[in-house]
Amino acid sequence: MSRFSRNFFLSFLIAPLFLGGCATVSDAPLQQQVELHAVLDYQEVGGVGCLLSNNLGRWFVVAPGRVTIARSAEPLVVSCKKAGMGMAQEAFGSRPDAMSLMGNVVISAGMGLAVDKYSGAGWSYPANLTVLMAPAQTREELAAAQRVDSAVF
């Protein structure tokens, strides 16, 4: 057996050891289910329309409710609104899964972390998301906020 073919053969035996911790290779789920709640004045509000988005897509859910989203290393932005009640916008950061992080550090010496960050497989958002809504302003409050105090000629 030539030196080239022996090295080529050994690379096929050793490669799975380096990629074993990578969440992308180990069939980690690319989707995650999250539960969303909206709170206004310390009370949960029902029937709130919410749009969740990250760099991999957009999802709509009526809070309180559950939705399946794509995992990503980027933040999950949640925008909610209910007519006459108020609105909210918050961003939730993702964090690496403990098992895929340990596998990436121990087995692949951190090389799999770059692959998982790009695909989002090794990252997850909090399972329960709570957004704090700001109360809706009345027409008088909006008019007072938009009033210009300069003299008109």
mmCIF file of N, CA, C and O in Angstrom, residues 19-79:
data_model
loop_
_atom_site.group_PDB
_atom_site.id
_atom_site.type_symbol
_atom_site.label_atom_id
_atom_site.label_comp_id
_atom_site.label_asym_id
_atom_site.label_seq_id
_atom_site.Cartn_x
_atom_site.Cartn_y
_atom_site.Cartn_z
ATOM 1 N N LEU A 19 -15.749 15.087 13.561
ATOM 2 C CA LEU A 19 -17.058 15.659 13.263
ATOM 3 C C LEU A 19 -18.158 15.129 14.175
ATOM 4 O O LEU A 19 -19.290 15.516 14.058
ATOM 5 N N GLY A 20 -17.850 14.241 15.097
ATOM 6 C CA GLY A 20 -18.854 13.633 15.962
ATOM 7 C C GLY A 20 -19.567 14.609 16.862
ATOM 8 O O GLY A 20 -20.711 14.429 17.207
ATOM 9 N N GLY A 21 -18.891 15.685 17.289
ATOM 10 C CA GLY A 21 -19.518 16.648 18.179
ATOM 11 C C GLY A 21 -20.307 17.706 17.453
ATOM 12 O O GLY A 21 -21.027 18.481 18.050
ATOM 13 N N CYS A 22 -20.187 17.770 16.185
ATOM 14 C CA CYS A 22 -20.860 18.793 15.394
ATOM 15 C C CYS A 22 -22.355 18.503 15.368
ATOM 16 O O CYS A 22 -22.785 17.433 14.994
ATOM 17 N N ALA A 23 -23.171 19.451 15.784
ATOM 18 C CA ALA A 23 -24.619 19.237 15.840
ATOM 19 C C ALA A 23 -25.206 19.031 14.460
ATOM 20 O O ALA A 23 -26.190 18.329 14.298
ATOM 21 N N THR A 24 -24.598 19.628 13.442
ATOM 22 C CA THR A 24 -25.095 19.470 12.085
ATOM 23 C C THR A 24 -24.927 18.032 11.616
ATOM 24 O O THR A 24 -25.812 17.458 10.993
ATOM 25 N N VAL A 25 -23.791 17.427 11.950
ATOM 26 C CA VAL A 25 -23.527 16.054 11.545
ATOM 27 C C VAL A 25 -24.296 15.060 12.397
ATOM 28 O O VAL A 25 -24.730 14.016 11.929
ATOM 29 N N SER A 26 -24.520 15.387 13.679
ATOM 30 C CA SER A 26 -25.170 14.447 14.596
ATOM 31 C C SER A 26 -26.690 14.523 14.552
ATOM 32 O O SER A 26 -27.351 14.087 15.479
ATOM 33 N N ASP A 27 -27.266 15.092 13.512
ATOM 34 C CA ASP A 27 -28.716 15.152 13.321
ATOM 35 C C ASP A 27 -29.441 15.927 14.418
ATOM 36 O O ASP A 27 -30.519 15.549 14.848
ATOM 37 N N ALA A 28 -28.843 16.998 14.908
ATOM 38 C CA ALA A 28 -29.543 17.863 15.850
ATOM 39 C C ALA A 28 -30.697 18.531 15.108
ATOM 40 O O ALA A 28 -30.574 18.865 13.930
ATOM 41 N N PRO A 29 -31.824 18.740 15.764
ATOM 42 C CA PRO A 29 -32.964 19.344 15.064
ATOM 43 C C PRO A 29 -32.669 20.778 14.641
ATOM 44 O O PRO A 29 -32.038 21.528 15.367
ATOM 45 N N LEU A 30 -33.130 21.115 13.455
ATOM 46 C CA LEU A 30 -32.947 22.474 12.955
ATOM 47 C C LEU A 30 -34.107 23.373 13.339
ATOM 48 O O LEU A 30 -34.091 24.563 13.048
ATOM 49 N N GLN A 31 -35.139 22.801 13.973
ATOM 50 C CA GLN A 31 -36.302 23.575 14.388
ATOM 51 C C GLN A 31 -36.507 23.434 15.884
ATOM 52 O O GLN A 31 -36.046 22.484 16.508
ATOM 53 N N GLN A 32 -37.219 24.390 16.443
ATOM 54 C CA GLN A 32 -37.487 24.413 17.878
ATOM 55 C C GLN A 32 -38.890 24.955 18.115
ATOM 56 O O GLN A 32 -39.326 25.875 17.421
ATOM 57 N N GLN A 33 -39.566 24.406 19.103
ATOM 58 C CA GLN A 33 -40.893 24.906 19.450
ATOM 59 C C GLN A 33 -40.757 25.858 20.639
ATOM 60 O O GLN A 33 -40.088 25.542 21.625
ATOM 61 N N VAL A 34 -41.375 27.042 20.513
ATOM 62 C CA VAL A 34 -41.349 28.026 21.600
ATOM 63 C C VAL A 34 -42.782 28.382 21.981
ATOM 64 O O VAL A 34 -43.701 28.294 21.177
ATOM 65 N N GLU A 35 -42.948 28.771 23.232
ATOM 66 C CA GLU A 35 -44.252 29.202 23.749
ATOM 67 C C GLU A 35 -44.167 30.692 24.019
ATOM 68 O O GLU A 35 -43.221 31.171 24.644
ATOM 69 N N LEU A 36 -45.163 31.445 23.543
ATOM 70 C CA LEU A 36 -45.137 32.904 23.626
ATOM 71 C C LEU A 36 -46.289 33.413 24.480
ATOM 72 O O LEU A 36 -47.431 32.958 24.337
ATOM 73 N N HIS A 37 -45.976 34.371 25.364
ATOM 74 C CA HIS A 37 -46.974 35.014 26.217
ATOM 75 C C HIS A 37 -46.792 36.527 26.132
ATOM 76 O O HIS A 37 -45.667 37.021 26.042
ATOM 77 N N ALA A 38 -47.900 37.254 26.189
ATOM 78 C CA ALA A 38 -47.873 38.712 26.177
ATOM 79 C C ALA A 38 -48.449 39.221 27.497
ATOM 80 O O ALA A 38 -49.493 38.745 27.950
ATOM 81 N N VAL A 39 -47.764 40.194 28.102
ATOM 82 C CA VAL A 39 -48.159 40.719 29.409
ATOM 83 C C VAL A 39 -48.328 42.235 29.306
ATOM 84 O O VAL A 39 -47.480 42.928 28.742
ATOM 85 N N LEU A 40 -49.433 42.729 29.862
ATOM 86 C CA LEU A 40 -49.714 44.161 29.929
ATOM 87 C C LEU A 40 -50.201 44.480 31.331
ATOM 88 O O LEU A 40 -51.176 43.879 31.797
ATOM 89 N N ASP A 41 -49.540 45.392 32.007
ATOM 90 C CA ASP A 41 -49.889 45.779 33.383
ATOM 91 C C ASP A 41 -49.983 44.566 34.307
ATOM 92 O O ASP A 41 -50.962 44.386 35.035
ATOM 93 N N TYR A 42 -48.978 43.703 34.251
ATOM 94 C CA TYR A 42 -48.841 42.529 35.111
ATOM 95 C C TYR A 42 -49.923 41.474 34.906
ATOM 96 O O TYR A 42 -50.137 40.615 35.747
ATOM 97 N N GLN A 43 -50.618 41.522 33.789
ATOM 98 C CA GLN A 43 -51.643 40.525 33.483
ATOM 99 C C GLN A 43 -51.424 40.008 32.068
ATOM 100 O O GLN A 43 -51.100 40.772 31.157
ATOM 101 N N GLU A 44 -51.632 38.714 31.897
ATOM 102 C CA GLU A 44 -51.476 38.131 30.568
ATOM 103 C C GLU A 44 -52.636 38.552 29.674
ATOM 104 O O GLU A 44 -53.789 38.591 30.107
ATOM 105 N N VAL A 45 -52.317 38.887 28.437
ATOM 106 C CA VAL A 45 -53.307 39.334 27.470
ATOM 107 C C VAL A 45 -53.464 38.244 26.426
ATOM 108 O O VAL A 45 -52.481 37.725 25.904
ATOM 109 N N GLY A 46 -54.704 37.914 26.105
ATOM 110 C CA GLY A 46 -54.970 36.900 25.090
ATOM 111 C C GLY A 46 -55.340 37.532 23.759
ATOM 112 O O GLY A 46 -55.768 38.682 23.691
ATOM 113 N N GLY A 47 -55.164 36.770 22.704
ATOM 114 C CA GLY A 47 -55.542 37.233 21.377
ATOM 115 C C GLY A 47 -54.620 38.266 20.777
ATOM 116 O O GLY A 47 -55.033 39.071 19.946
ATOM 117 N N VAL A 48 -53.365 38.260 21.177
ATOM 118 C CA VAL A 48 -52.388 39.217 20.673
ATOM 119 C C VAL A 48 -51.694 38.612 19.453
ATOM 120 O O VAL A 48 -51.162 37.503 19.519
ATOM 121 N N GLY A 49 -51.701 39.305 18.345
ATOM 122 C CA GLY A 49 -51.020 38.834 17.139
ATOM 123 C C GLY A 49 -49.538 39.145 17.207
ATOM 124 O O GLY A 49 -49.155 40.285 17.450
ATOM 125 N N CYS A 50 -48.705 38.125 16.999
ATOM 126 C CA CYS A 50 -47.258 38.308 17.113
ATOM 127 C C CYS A 50 -46.542 37.756 15.882
ATOM 128 O O CYS A 50 -46.912 36.703 15.356
ATOM 129 N N LEU A 51 -45.529 38.471 15.470
ATOM 130 C CA LEU A 51 -44.671 38.064 14.361
ATOM 131 C C LEU A 51 -43.283 37.808 14.927
ATOM 132 O O LEU A 51 -42.691 38.688 15.542
ATOM 133 N N LEU A 52 -42.774 36.586 14.719
ATOM 134 C CA LEU A 52 -41.439 36.210 15.161
ATOM 135 C C LEU A 52 -40.560 36.108 13.925
ATOM 136 O O LEU A 52 -40.989 35.532 12.919
ATOM 137 N N SER A 53 -39.347 36.635 13.988
ATOM 138 C CA SER A 53 -38.470 36.578 12.818
ATOM 139 C C SER A 53 -37.008 36.496 13.234
ATOM 140 O O SER A 53 -36.607 37.036 14.262
ATOM 141 N N ASN A 54 -36.236 35.788 12.423
ATOM 142 C CA ASN A 54 -34.781 35.770 12.516
ATOM 143 C C ASN A 54 -34.243 35.702 11.091
ATOM 144 O O ASN A 54 -35.006 35.869 10.135
ATOM 145 N N ASN A 55 -32.964 35.447 10.936
ATOM 146 C CA ASN A 55 -32.389 35.450 9.593
ATOM 147 C C ASN A 55 -32.824 34.267 8.741
ATOM 148 O O ASN A 55 -32.552 34.235 7.543
ATOM 149 N N LEU A 56 -33.531 33.293 9.315
ATOM 150 C CA LEU A 56 -33.965 32.105 8.573
ATOM 151 C C LEU A 56 -35.445 32.089 8.239
ATOM 152 O O LEU A 56 -35.916 31.169 7.575
ATOM 153 N N GLY A 57 -36.222 33.083 8.698
ATOM 154 C CA GLY A 57 -37.636 33.101 8.343
ATOM 155 C C GLY A 57 -38.485 33.946 9.264
ATOM 156 O O GLY A 57 -37.990 34.620 10.171
ATOM 157 N N ARG A 58 -39.827 33.881 8.999
ATOM 158 C CA ARG A 58 -40.830 34.605 9.781
ATOM 159 C C ARG A 58 -41.953 33.649 10.134
ATOM 160 O O ARG A 58 -42.345 32.823 9.315
ATOM 161 N N TRP A 59 -42.515 33.830 11.342
ATOM 162 C CA TRP A 59 -43.610 32.989 11.811
ATOM 163 C C TRP A 59 -44.628 33.855 12.529
ATOM 164 O O TRP A 59 -44.282 34.811 13.207
ATOM 165 N N PHE A 60 -45.902 33.501 12.376
ATOM 166 C CA PHE A 60 -46.984 34.250 13.007
ATOM 167 C C PHE A 60 -47.655 33.347 14.031
ATOM 168 O O PHE A 60 -47.885 32.166 13.780
ATOM 169 N N VAL A 61 -47.988 33.905 15.191
ATOM 170 C CA VAL A 61 -48.686 33.158 16.237
ATOM 171 C C VAL A 61 -49.574 34.128 17.009
ATOM 172 O O VAL A 61 -49.276 35.317 17.108
ATOM 173 N N VAL A 62 -50.683 33.626 17.510
ATOM 174 C CA VAL A 62 -51.558 34.402 18.383
ATOM 175 C C VAL A 62 -51.216 34.011 19.818
ATOM 176 O O VAL A 62 -51.319 32.843 20.191
ATOM 177 N N ALA A 63 -50.767 34.990 20.604
ATOM 178 C CA ALA A 63 -50.356 34.734 21.983
ATOM 179 C C ALA A 63 -51.572 34.740 22.895
ATOM 180 O O ALA A 63 -52.489 35.525 22.685
ATOM 181 N N PRO A 64 -51.613 33.905 23.896
ATOM 182 C CA PRO A 64 -50.617 32.885 24.202
ATOM 183 C C PRO A 64 -50.719 31.716 23.222
ATOM 184 O O PRO A 64 -51.819 31.299 22.866
ATOM 185 N N GLY A 65 -49.571 31.225 22.817
ATOM 186 C CA GLY A 65 -49.574 30.119 21.870
ATOM 187 C C GLY A 65 -48.184 29.570 21.642
ATOM 188 O O GLY A 65 -47.187 30.087 22.152
ATOM 189 N N ARG A 66 -48.136 28.482 20.873
ATOM 190 C CA ARG A 66 -46.879 27.819 20.532
ATOM 191 C C ARG A 66 -46.659 27.898 19.033
ATOM 192 O O ARG A 66 -47.602 27.873 18.255
ATOM 193 N N VAL A 67 -45.391 27.953 18.649
ATOM 194 C CA VAL A 67 -45.031 27.989 17.247
ATOM 195 C C VAL A 67 -43.676 27.296 17.086
ATOM 196 O O VAL A 67 -42.840 27.334 17.990
ATOM 197 N N THR A 68 -43.480 26.650 15.946
ATOM 198 C CA THR A 68 -42.213 26.005 15.635
ATOM 199 C C THR A 68 -41.415 26.936 14.733
ATOM 200 O O THR A 68 -41.899 27.357 13.687
ATOM 201 N N ILE A 69 -40.194 27.246 15.167
ATOM 202 C CA ILE A 69 -39.334 28.183 14.444
ATOM 203 C C ILE A 69 -38.030 27.486 14.068
ATOM 204 O O ILE A 69 -37.712 26.428 14.597
ATOM 205 N N ALA A 70 -37.278 28.095 13.167
ATOM 206 C CA ALA A 70 -35.961 27.583 12.786
ATOM 207 C C ALA A 70 -34.919 28.111 13.765
ATOM 208 O O ALA A 70 -34.921 29.291 14.111
ATOM 209 N N ARG A 71 -34.031 27.229 14.190
ATOM 210 C CA ARG A 71 -32.947 27.629 15.084
ATOM 211 C C ARG A 71 -31.939 28.481 14.319
ATOM 212 O O ARG A 71 -31.715 28.282 13.138
ATOM 213 N N SER A 72 -31.325 29.410 15.035
ATOM 214 C CA SER A 72 -30.329 30.278 14.420
ATOM 215 C C SER A 72 -29.427 30.847 15.507
ATOM 216 O O SER A 72 -29.820 30.923 16.676
ATOM 217 N N ALA A 73 -28.240 31.258 15.117
ATOM 218 C CA ALA A 73 -27.343 31.933 16.052
ATOM 219 C C ALA A 73 -27.719 33.408 16.192
ATOM 220 O O ALA A 73 -27.278 34.076 17.120
ATOM 221 N N GLU A 74 -28.542 33.916 15.287
ATOM 222 C CA GLU A 74 -28.979 35.313 15.321
ATOM 223 C C GLU A 74 -30.146 35.479 16.302
ATOM 224 O O GLU A 74 -30.870 34.533 16.581
ATOM 225 N N PRO A 75 -30.383 36.691 16.811
ATOM 226 C CA PRO A 75 -31.499 36.925 17.734
ATOM 227 C C PRO A 75 -32.861 36.713 17.071
ATOM 228 O O PRO A 75 -33.019 36.906 15.866
ATOM 229 N N LEU A 76 -33.828 36.336 17.887
ATOM 230 C CA LEU A 76 -35.213 36.176 17.454
ATOM 231 C C LEU A 76 -35.959 37.449 17.837
ATOM 232 O O LEU A 76 -36.038 37.808 19.017
ATOM 233 N N VAL A 77 -36.480 38.170 16.857
ATOM 234 C CA VAL A 77 -37.192 39.427 17.105
ATOM 235 C C VAL A 77 -38.690 39.126 17.143
ATOM 236 O O VAL A 77 -39.230 38.503 16.231
ATOM 237 N N VAL A 78 -39.349 39.563 18.212
ATOM 238 C CA VAL A 78 -40.781 39.324 18.403
ATOM 239 C C VAL A 78 -41.502 40.670 18.422
ATOM 240 O O VAL A 78 -41.181 41.530 19.245
ATOM 241 N N SER A 79 -42.462 40.846 17.501
ATOM 242 C CA SER A 79 -43.288 42.059 17.442
ATOM 243 C C SER A 79 -44.736 41.659 17.653
ATOM 244 O O SER A 79 -45.244 40.811 16.927
#
